[in-house]
C-alpha cells in the first residue's frame, strides 16, 4: 500500500515539474513600425500577405493601438488593406 502512495506522489511530482517546464514566459515586444515592412505590398495593393508579413503582424499586434495614435501611421493601420491583412493572417484587429 505504501509503495502505491509513493508511486502516485512521484507521478504527481513529475507532472508538476513538466507542467512548470511548459510555462512560457512572454517576451517583451519592441514596437517598431518598420517591422511591418514585409506587409507593405499586401496592405497597399490587392496582394496576399506573405508568411513573413503574418509573422510580423502577430509579433507587432500589441503595438497596433500605439501605431493608430500616430498621425503618420494612422492612415495605414486603419486602412481596409491593413484589416484585410490582419484577417488573412488570422490575427484579430485590436479595438483601441
CSV table of C-alpha atoms in Angstrom, one decimal:
chain,number,residue,atom,x,y,z
A,1,UNK,CA,0.0,0.0,0.0
A,2,UNK,CA,2.8,2.4,0.9
A,3,UNK,CA,4.5,1.7,-2.4
A,4,UNK,CA,1.4,2.8,-4.4
A,5,UNK,CA,1.2,6.0,-2.4
A,6,UNK,CA,4.9,6.6,-3.1
A,7,UNK,CA,4.4,5.9,-6.8
A,8,UNK,CA,1.5,8.3,-7.0
A,9,UNK,CA,3.4,11.0,-5.2
A,10,UNK,CA,6.3,10.6,-7.6
A,11,UNK,CA,4.0,10.7,-10.6
A,12,UNK,CA,2.2,13.9,-9.3
A,13,UNK,CA,5.6,15.5,-8.7
A,14,UNK,CA,6.8,14.6,-12.2
A,15,UNK,CA,3.6,16.1,-13.7
A,16,UNK,CA,4.0,19.3,-11.8
A,17,UNK,CA,7.7,19.6,-12.9
A,18,UNK,CA,6.7,19.0,-16.5
A,19,UNK,CA,3.8,21.5,-16.3
A,20,UNK,CA,6.1,24.2,-14.9
A,21,UNK,CA,8.6,23.5,-17.6
A,22,UNK,CA,5.9,24.1,-20.2
A,23,UNK,CA,5.1,27.6,-18.9
A,24,UNK,CA,6.2,30.1,-21.5
A,25,UNK,CA,7.4,33.5,-20.5
A,26,UNK,CA,6.2,36.3,-22.7
A,27,UNK,CA,8.9,38.2,-24.3
A,28,UNK,CA,8.6,42.0,-24.4
A,29,UNK,CA,7.8,43.3,-27.9
A,30,UNK,CA,9.8,46.1,-29.3
A,31,UNK,CA,7.3,48.4,-31.0
A,32,UNK,CA,8.8,49.4,-34.3
A,33,UNK,CA,6.5,50.1,-37.3
A,34,UNK,CA,9.4,49.3,-39.6
A,35,UNK,CA,8.9,45.7,-38.5
A,36,UNK,CA,5.8,45.7,-40.6
A,37,UNK,CA,7.6,46.4,-43.9
A,38,UNK,CA,7.0,42.9,-45.2
A,39,UNK,CA,3.3,43.8,-45.1
A,40,UNK,CA,3.5,47.0,-47.2
A,41,UNK,CA,2.7,45.4,-50.5
A,42,UNK,CA,-0.2,43.4,-49.1
A,43,UNK,CA,-1.6,46.5,-47.3
A,44,UNK,CA,-1.4,48.9,-50.2
A,45,UNK,CA,-2.4,46.5,-53.0
A,46,UNK,CA,-4.6,43.5,-53.6
A,47,UNK,CA,-1.8,41.1,-52.9
A,48,UNK,CA,-1.9,38.4,-50.3
A,49,UNK,CA,0.3,38.7,-47.2
A,50,UNK,CA,3.4,36.6,-47.1
A,51,UNK,CA,4.4,34.3,-44.2
A,52,UNK,CA,6.9,36.9,-43.1
A,53,UNK,CA,4.2,39.5,-43.1
A,54,UNK,CA,1.9,37.4,-40.9
A,55,UNK,CA,4.7,36.6,-38.5
A,56,UNK,CA,5.4,40.3,-38.1
A,57,UNK,CA,1.7,41.2,-37.7
A,58,UNK,CA,1.4,38.7,-34.9
A,59,UNK,CA,4.6,39.9,-33.2
A,60,UNK,CA,3.6,43.6,-33.5
A,61,UNK,CA,-0.1,43.2,-32.6
A,62,UNK,CA,0.4,44.6,-29.1
A,63,UNK,CA,1.8,47.7,-30.7
A,64,UNK,CA,-1.0,48.4,-33.2
A,65,UNK,CA,-3.0,50.7,-30.9
A,66,UNK,CA,0.1,52.7,-30.3
A,67,UNK,CA,0.6,53.0,-34.1
A,68,UNK,CA,-3.0,54.0,-34.6
A,69,UNK,CA,-2.4,57.0,-32.3
A,70,UNK,CA,0.5,58.2,-34.5
A,71,UNK,CA,-0.9,60.6,-37.2
A,72,UNK,CA,1.8,59.5,-39.6
A,73,UNK,CA,0.9,55.8,-39.3
A,74,UNK,CA,-2.9,56.0,-38.7
A,75,UNK,CA,-3.9,56.0,-42.3
A,76,UNK,CA,-2.1,52.8,-43.0
A,77,UNK,CA,-3.1,50.9,-39.8
A,78,UNK,CA,-6.8,51.9,-40.1
A,79,UNK,CA,-6.9,51.1,-43.8
A,80,UNK,CA,-9.1,48.4,-45.3
A,81,UNK,CA,-5.9,46.8,-46.6
A,82,UNK,CA,-4.4,46.5,-43.1
A,83,UNK,CA,-7.6,45.0,-41.8
A,84,UNK,CA,-7.6,42.5,-44.7
A,85,UNK,CA,-4.0,41.5,-44.0
A,86,UNK,CA,-4.7,41.0,-40.3
A,87,UNK,CA,-7.8,38.9,-41.1
A,88,UNK,CA,-5.8,36.9,-43.7
A,89,UNK,CA,-3.1,36.2,-41.1
A,90,UNK,CA,-5.6,35.1,-38.5
A,91,UNK,CA,-4.8,38.0,-36.2
A,92,UNK,CA,-7.8,39.8,-34.7
A,93,UNK,CA,-7.6,43.5,-35.3
A,94,UNK,CA,-7.4,45.3,-32.0
A,95,UNK,CA,-10.2,47.6,-30.7
A,96,UNK,CA,-8.4,50.6,-29.2
